[in-house]
PDB file of C-alpha atoms and ligand atoms in Angstrom:
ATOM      1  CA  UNK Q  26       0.000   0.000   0.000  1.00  0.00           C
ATOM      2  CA  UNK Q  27       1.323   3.356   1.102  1.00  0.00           C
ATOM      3  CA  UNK Q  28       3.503   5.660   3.507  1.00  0.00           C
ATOM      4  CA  UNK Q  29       1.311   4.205   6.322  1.00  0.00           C
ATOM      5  CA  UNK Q  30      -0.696   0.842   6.344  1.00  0.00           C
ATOM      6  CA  UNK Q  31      -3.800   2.186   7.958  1.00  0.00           C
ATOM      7  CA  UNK Q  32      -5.387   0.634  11.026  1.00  0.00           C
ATOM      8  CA  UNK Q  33      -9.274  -1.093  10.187  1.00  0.00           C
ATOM      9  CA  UNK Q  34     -10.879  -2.174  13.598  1.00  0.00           C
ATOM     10  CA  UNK Q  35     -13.186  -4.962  12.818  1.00  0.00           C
ATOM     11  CA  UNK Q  36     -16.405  -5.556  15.217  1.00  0.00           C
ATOM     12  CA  UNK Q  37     -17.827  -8.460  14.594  1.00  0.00           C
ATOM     13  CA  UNK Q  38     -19.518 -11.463  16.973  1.00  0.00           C
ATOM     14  CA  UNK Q  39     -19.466 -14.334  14.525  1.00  0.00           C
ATOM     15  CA  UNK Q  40     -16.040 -15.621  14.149  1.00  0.00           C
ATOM     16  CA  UNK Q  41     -16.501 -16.573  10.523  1.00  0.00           C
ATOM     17  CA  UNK Q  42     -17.607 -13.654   9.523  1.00  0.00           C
ATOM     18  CA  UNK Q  43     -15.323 -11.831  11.378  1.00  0.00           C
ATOM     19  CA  UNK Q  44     -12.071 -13.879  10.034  1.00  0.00           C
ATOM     20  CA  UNK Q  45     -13.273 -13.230   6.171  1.00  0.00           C
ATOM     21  CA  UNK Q  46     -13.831  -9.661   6.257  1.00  0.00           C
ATOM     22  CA  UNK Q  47     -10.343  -9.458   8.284  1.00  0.00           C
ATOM     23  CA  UNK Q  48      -8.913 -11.524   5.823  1.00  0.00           C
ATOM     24  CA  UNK Q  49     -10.167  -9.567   3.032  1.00  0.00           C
ATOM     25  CA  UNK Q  50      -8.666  -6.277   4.767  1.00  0.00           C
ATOM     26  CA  UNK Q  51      -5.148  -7.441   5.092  1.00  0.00           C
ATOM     27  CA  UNK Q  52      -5.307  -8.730   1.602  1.00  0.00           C
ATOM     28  CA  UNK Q  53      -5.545  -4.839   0.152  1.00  0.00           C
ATOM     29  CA  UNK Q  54      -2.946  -4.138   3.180  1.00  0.00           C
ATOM     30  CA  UNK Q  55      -4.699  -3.333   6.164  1.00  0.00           C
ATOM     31  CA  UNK Q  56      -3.548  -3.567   9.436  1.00  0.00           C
ATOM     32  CA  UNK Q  57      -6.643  -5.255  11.494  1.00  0.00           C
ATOM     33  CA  UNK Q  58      -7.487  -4.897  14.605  1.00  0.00           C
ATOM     34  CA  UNK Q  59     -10.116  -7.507  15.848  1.00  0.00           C
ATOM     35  CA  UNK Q  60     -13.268  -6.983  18.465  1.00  0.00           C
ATOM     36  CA  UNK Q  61     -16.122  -9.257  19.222  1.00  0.00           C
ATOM     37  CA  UNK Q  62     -18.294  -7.807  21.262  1.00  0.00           C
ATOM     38  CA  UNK Q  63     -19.417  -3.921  22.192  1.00  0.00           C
ATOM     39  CA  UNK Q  64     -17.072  -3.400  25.043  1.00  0.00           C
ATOM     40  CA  UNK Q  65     -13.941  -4.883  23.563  1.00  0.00           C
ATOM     41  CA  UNK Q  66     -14.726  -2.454  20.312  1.00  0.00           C
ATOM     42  CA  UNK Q  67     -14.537   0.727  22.909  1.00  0.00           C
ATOM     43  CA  UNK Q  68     -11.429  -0.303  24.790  1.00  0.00           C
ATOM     44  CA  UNK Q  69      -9.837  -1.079  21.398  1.00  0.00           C
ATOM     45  CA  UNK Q  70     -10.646   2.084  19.789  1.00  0.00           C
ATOM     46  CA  UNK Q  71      -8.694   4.059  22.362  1.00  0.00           C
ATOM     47  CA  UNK Q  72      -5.809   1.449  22.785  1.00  0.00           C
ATOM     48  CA  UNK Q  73      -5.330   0.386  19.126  1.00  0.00           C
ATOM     49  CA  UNK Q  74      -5.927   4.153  17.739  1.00  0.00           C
ATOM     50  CA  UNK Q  75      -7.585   2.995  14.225  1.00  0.00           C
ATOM     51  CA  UNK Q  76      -8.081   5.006  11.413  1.00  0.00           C
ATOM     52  CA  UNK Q  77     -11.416   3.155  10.595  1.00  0.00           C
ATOM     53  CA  UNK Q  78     -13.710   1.252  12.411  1.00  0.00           C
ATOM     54  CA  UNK Q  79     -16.549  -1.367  10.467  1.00  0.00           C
ATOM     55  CA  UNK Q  80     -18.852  -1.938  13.369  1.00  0.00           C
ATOM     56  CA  UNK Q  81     -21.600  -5.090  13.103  1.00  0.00           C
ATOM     57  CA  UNK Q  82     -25.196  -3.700  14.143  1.00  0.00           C
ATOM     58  CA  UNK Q  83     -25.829  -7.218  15.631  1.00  0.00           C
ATOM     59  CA  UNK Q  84     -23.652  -7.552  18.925  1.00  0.00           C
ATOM     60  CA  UNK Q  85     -24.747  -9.250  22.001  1.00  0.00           C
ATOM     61  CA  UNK Q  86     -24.843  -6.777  25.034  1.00  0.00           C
ATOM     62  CA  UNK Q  87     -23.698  -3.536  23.635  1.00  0.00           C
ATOM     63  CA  UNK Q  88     -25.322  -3.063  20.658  1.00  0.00           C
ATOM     64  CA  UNK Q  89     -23.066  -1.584  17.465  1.00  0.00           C
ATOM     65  CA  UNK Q  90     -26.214   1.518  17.714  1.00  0.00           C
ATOM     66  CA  UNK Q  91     -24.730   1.817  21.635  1.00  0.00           C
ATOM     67  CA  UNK Q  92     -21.277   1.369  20.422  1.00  0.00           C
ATOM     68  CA  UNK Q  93     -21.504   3.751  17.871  1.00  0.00           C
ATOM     69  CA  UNK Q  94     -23.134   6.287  19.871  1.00  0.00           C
ATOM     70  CA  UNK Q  95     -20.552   6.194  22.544  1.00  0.00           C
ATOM     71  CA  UNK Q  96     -17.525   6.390  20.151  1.00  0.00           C
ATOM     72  CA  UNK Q  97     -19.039   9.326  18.552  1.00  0.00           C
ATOM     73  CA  UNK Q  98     -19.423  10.953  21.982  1.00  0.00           C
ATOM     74  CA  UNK Q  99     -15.879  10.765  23.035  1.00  0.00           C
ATOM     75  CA  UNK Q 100     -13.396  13.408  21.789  1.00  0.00           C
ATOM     76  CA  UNK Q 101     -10.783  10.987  21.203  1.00  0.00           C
ATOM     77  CA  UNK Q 102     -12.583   8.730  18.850  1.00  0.00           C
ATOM     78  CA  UNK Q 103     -15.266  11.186  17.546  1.00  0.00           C
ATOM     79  CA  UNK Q 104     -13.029  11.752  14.638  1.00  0.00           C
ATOM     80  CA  UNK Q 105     -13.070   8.122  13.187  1.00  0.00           C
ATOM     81  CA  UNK Q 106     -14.969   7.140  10.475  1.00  0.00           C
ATOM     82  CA  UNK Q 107     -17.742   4.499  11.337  1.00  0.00           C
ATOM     83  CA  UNK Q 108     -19.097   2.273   8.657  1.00  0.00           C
ATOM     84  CA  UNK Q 109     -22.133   0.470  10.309  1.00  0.00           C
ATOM     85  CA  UNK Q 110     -22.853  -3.597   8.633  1.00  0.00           C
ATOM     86  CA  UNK Q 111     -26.415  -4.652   9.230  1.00  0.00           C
ATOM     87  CA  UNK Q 112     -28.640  -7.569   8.056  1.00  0.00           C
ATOM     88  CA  UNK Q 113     -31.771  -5.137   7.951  1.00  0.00           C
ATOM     89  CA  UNK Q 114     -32.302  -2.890   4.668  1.00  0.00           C
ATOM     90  CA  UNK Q 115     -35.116  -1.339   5.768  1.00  0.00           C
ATOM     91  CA  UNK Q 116     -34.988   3.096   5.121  1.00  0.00           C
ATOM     92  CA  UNK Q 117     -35.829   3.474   9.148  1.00  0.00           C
ATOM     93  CA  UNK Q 118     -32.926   1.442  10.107  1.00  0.00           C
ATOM     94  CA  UNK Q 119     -31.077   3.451   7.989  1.00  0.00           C
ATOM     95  CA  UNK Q 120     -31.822   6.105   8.902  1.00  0.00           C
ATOM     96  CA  UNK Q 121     -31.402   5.447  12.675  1.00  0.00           C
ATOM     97  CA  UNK Q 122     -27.862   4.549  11.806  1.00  0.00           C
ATOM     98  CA  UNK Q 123     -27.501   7.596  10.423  1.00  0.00           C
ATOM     99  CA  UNK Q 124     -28.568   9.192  13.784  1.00  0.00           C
ATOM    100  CA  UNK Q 125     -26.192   7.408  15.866  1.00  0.00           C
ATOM    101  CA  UNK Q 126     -23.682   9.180  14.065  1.00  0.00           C
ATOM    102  CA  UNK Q 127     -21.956   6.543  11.791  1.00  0.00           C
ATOM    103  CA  UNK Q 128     -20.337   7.964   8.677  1.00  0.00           C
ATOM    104  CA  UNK Q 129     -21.299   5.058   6.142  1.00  0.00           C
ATOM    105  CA  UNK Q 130     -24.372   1.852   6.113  1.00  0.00           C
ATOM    106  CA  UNK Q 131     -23.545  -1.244   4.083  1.00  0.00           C
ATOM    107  CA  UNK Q 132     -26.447  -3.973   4.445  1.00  0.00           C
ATOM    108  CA  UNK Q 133     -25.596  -7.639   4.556  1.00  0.00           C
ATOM    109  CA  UNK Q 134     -25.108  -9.494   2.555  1.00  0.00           C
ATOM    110  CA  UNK Q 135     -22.672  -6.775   1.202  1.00  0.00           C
ATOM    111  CA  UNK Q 136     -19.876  -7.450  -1.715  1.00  0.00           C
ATOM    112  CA  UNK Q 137     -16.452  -7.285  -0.537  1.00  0.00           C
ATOM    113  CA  UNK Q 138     -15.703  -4.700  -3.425  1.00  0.00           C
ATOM    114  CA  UNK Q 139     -18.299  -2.400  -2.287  1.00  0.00           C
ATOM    115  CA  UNK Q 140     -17.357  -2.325   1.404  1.00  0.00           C
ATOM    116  CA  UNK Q 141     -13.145  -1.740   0.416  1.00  0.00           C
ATOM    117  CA  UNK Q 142     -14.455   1.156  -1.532  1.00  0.00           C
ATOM    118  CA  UNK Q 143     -16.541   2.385   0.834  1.00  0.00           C
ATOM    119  CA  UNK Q 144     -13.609   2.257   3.377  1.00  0.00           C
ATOM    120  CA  UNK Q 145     -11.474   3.714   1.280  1.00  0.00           C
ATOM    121  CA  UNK Q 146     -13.837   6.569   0.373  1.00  0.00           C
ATOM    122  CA  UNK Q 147     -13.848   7.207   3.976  1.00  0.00           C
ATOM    123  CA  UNK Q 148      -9.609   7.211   4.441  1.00  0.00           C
ATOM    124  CA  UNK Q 149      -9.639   9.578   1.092  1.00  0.00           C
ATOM    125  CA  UNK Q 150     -11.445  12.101   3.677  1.00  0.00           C
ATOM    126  CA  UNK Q 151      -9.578  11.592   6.889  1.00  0.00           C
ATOM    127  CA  UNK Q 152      -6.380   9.755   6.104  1.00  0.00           C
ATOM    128  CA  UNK Q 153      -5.470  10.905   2.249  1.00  0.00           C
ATOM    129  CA  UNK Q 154      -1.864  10.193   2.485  1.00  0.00           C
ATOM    130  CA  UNK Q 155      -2.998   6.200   3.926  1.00  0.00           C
ATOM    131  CA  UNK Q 156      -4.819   5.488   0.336  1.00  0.00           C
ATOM    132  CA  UNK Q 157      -1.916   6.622  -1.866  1.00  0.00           C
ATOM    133  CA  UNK Q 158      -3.604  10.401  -2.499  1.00  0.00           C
ATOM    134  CA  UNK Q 159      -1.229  13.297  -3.414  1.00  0.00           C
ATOM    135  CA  UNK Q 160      -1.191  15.809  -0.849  1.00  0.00           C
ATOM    136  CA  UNK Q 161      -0.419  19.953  -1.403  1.00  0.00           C
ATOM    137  CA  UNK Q 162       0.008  22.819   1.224  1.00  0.00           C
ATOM    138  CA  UNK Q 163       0.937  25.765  -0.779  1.00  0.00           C
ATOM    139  CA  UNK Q 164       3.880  25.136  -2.328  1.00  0.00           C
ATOM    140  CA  UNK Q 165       4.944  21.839  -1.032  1.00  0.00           C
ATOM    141  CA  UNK Q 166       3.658  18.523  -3.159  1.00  0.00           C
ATOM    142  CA  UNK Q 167       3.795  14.934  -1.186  1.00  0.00           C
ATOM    143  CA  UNK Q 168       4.023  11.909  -3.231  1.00  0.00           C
ATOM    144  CA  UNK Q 169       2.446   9.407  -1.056  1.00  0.00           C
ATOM    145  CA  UNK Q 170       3.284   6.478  -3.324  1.00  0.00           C
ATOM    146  CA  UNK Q 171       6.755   7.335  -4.661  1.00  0.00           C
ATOM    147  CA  UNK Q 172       7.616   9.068  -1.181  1.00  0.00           C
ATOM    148  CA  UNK Q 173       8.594  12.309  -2.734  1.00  0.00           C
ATOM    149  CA  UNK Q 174       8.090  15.880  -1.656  1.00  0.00           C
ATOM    150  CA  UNK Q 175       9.008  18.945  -3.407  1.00  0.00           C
ATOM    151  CA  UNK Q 176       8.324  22.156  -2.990  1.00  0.00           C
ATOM    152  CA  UNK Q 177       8.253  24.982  -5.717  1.00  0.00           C
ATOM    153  CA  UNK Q 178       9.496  22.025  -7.694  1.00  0.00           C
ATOM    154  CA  UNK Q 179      12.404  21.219  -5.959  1.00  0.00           C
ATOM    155  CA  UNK Q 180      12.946  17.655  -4.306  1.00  0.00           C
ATOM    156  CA  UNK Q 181      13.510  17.738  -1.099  1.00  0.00           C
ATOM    157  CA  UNK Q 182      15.741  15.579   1.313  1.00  0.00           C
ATOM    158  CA  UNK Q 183      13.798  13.820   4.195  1.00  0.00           C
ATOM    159  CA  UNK Q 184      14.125  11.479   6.296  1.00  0.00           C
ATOM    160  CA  UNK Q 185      11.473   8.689   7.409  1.00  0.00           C
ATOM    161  CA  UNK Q 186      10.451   9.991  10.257  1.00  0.00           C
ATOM    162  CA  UNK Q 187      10.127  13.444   8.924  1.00  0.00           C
ATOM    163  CA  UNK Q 188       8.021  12.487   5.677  1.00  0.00           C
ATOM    164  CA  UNK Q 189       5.765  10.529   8.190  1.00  0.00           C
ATOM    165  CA  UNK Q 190       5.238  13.930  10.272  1.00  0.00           C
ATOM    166  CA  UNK Q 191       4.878  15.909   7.032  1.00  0.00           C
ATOM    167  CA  UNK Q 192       2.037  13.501   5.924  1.00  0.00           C
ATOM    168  CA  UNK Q 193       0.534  13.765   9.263  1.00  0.00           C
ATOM    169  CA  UNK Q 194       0.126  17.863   9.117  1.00  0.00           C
ATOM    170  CA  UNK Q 195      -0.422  18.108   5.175  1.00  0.00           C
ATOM    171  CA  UNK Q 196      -3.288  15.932   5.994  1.00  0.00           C
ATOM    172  CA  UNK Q 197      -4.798  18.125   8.294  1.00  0.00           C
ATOM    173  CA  UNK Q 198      -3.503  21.964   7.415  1.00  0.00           C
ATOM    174  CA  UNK Q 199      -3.467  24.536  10.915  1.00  0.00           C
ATOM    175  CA  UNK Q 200      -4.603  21.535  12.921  1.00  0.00           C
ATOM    176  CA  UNK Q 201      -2.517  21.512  16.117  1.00  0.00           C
ATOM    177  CA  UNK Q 202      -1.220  18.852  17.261  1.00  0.00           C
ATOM    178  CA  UNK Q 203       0.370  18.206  20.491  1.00  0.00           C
ATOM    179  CA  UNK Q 204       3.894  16.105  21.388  1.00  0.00           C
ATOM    180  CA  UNK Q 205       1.871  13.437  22.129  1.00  0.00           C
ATOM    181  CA  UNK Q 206      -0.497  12.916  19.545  1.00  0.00           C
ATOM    182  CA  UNK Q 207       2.319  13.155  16.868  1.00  0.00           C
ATOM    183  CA  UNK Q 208       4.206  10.341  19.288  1.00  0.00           C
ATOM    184  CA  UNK Q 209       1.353   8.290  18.226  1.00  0.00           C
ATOM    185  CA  UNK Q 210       0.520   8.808  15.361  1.00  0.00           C
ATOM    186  CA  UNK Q 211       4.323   8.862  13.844  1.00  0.00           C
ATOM    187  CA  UNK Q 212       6.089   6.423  16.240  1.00  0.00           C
ATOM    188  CA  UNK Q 213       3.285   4.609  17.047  1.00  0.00           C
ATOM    189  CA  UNK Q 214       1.891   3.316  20.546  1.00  0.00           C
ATOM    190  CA  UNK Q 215       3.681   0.441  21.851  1.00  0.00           C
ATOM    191  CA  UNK Q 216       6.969   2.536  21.292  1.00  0.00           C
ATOM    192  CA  UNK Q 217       8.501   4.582  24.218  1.00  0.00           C
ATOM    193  CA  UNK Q 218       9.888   7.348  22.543  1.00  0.00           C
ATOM    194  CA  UNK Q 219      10.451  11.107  24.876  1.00  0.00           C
ATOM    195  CA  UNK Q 220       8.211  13.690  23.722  1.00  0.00           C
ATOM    196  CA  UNK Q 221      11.647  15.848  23.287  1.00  0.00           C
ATOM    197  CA  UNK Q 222      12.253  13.818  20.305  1.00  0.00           C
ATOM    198  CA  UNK Q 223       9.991  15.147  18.655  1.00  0.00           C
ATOM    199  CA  UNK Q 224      11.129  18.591  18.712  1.00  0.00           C
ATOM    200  CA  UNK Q 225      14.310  17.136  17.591  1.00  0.00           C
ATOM    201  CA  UNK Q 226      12.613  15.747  14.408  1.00  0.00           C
ATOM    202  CA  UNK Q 227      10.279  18.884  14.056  1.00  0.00           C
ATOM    203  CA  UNK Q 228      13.738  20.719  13.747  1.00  0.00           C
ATOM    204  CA  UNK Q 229      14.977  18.726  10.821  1.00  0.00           C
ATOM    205  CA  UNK Q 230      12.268  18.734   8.810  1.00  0.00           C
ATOM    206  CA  UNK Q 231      11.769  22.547   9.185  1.00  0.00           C
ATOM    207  CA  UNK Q 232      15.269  22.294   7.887  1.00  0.00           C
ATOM    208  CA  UNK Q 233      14.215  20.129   5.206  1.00  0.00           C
ATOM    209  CA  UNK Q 234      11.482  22.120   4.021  1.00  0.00           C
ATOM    210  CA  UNK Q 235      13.638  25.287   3.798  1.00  0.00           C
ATOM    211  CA  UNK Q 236      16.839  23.961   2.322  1.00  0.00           C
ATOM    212  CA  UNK Q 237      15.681  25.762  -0.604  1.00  0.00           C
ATOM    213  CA  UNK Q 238      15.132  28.668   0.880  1.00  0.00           C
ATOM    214  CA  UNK Q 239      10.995  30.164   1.378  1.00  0.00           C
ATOM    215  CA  UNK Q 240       9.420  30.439   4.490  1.00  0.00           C
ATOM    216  CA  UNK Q 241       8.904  28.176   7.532  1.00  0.00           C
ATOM    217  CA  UNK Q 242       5.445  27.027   7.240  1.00  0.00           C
ATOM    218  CA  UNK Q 243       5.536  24.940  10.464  1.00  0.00           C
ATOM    219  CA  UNK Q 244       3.900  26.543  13.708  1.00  0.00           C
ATOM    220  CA  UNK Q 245       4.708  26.181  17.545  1.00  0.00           C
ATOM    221  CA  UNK Q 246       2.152  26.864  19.113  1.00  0.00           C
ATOM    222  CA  UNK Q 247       3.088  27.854  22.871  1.00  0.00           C
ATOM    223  CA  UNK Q 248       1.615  25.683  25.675  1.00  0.00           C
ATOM    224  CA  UNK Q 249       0.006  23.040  22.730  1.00  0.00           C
ATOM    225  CA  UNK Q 250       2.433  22.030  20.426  1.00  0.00           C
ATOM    226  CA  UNK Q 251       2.900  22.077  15.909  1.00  0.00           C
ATOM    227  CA  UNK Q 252       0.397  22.904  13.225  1.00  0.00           C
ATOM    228  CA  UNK Q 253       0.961  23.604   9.993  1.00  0.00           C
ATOM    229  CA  UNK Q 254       0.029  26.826   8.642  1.00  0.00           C
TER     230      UNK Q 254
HETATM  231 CA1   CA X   8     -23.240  -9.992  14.470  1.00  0.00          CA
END
């Protein structure tokens, strides 16, 4: 796939199910991240960080409505896209998905086409860089696929871990993001990493991004932490 193999967390109670639809995500090169029931899906969401979650209606004691609801209602999890499965086509239940604040509604029996595309539909909106989308800020252009950046059309030098923190703020322009969050999302979770590195790496790629000369377009924002723009 790309820069970053996006997260799917897949909530699902039958095993069988469950096992072909996680089968089918690693195949286009997904990481997975497996639930099977309600609760397991919330404690995952926050531990595992995914960048998508495809949550079965039909779960014994939380329901995926309840699950929904509750990720939706949490400020760390609000922002990931939901795609709700469900055996029932009927426009009400639908629509009550809808209300629970899911972002997408495939009905079972559903083809395993439709629901990458829909997945990927939703990562095209939240995580461009993950599906292979070219990303711009200004002047600067990042290759997702080929891994290069330029800016006013010259290539620029990165390293790694400074293309990963570029595609992480060209994804989201002036959002600001704090030590931590970019600890997570660039080094990932189950790494202890000090949150001083990451003014270390901030550094170079400011370098990076100016060894042509132009302006700085990276922010610190006192107190919070980096944005771009
Ligand atoms: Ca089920």
């Amino acid at each position: 796939m790309s820069a970053e193999q996006p997260t799917v967390l897949v909530v699902e109670d039958e095993p069988a199910q469950r096992e072909v639809l996680s089968y089918n995500l690693e195949a286009e090169g997904f990481r997975v991240s497996k639930a099977e029931d309600g609760e397991q899906a919330l404690l995952l969401a926050e531990e595992d960080a995914p960048d998508i979650i495809v949550l079965d209606w039909m779960l014994p004691n939380v329901s995926g409505i309840e699950v929904c609801r509750r990720l939706k209602s949490r400020a760390e999890t609000r922002g990931v896209p939901v795609i709700m499965l469900s055996a029932r086509s009927e426009e009400v239940d639908r629509v009550r998905g809808l209300e629970t604040g899911a972002d997408d509604y495939v009905v079972k029996p559903y083809s395993v086409v439709e629901l990458m595309a829909r997945v990927r539909a939703q990562l095209r909106r939240t995580r461009p860089a993950s599906v292979g989308e070219r990303l711009e800020y200004e002047d600067i252009i990042l290759d997702s696929e080929t891994h290069r950046v330029t800016r006013s059309e010259n290539q620029l030098k990165l390293g790694p871990t400074e293309f990963r923190l570029l595609t992480t703020f060209m994804e989201k322009p002036g959002r600001v993001w704090t030590r931590e969050q970019l600890l997570d999302r660039v080094w990932g979770r189950d790494i202890y990493v000090d949150t001083r590195t990451v003014d270390v790496h901030i550094g170079r790629l400011r370098k990076a991004l100016c060894q042509f000369g132009g302006n700085d377009p990276l922010r610190t924002v006192r107190g919070a932490g980096y944005a771009l723009g």
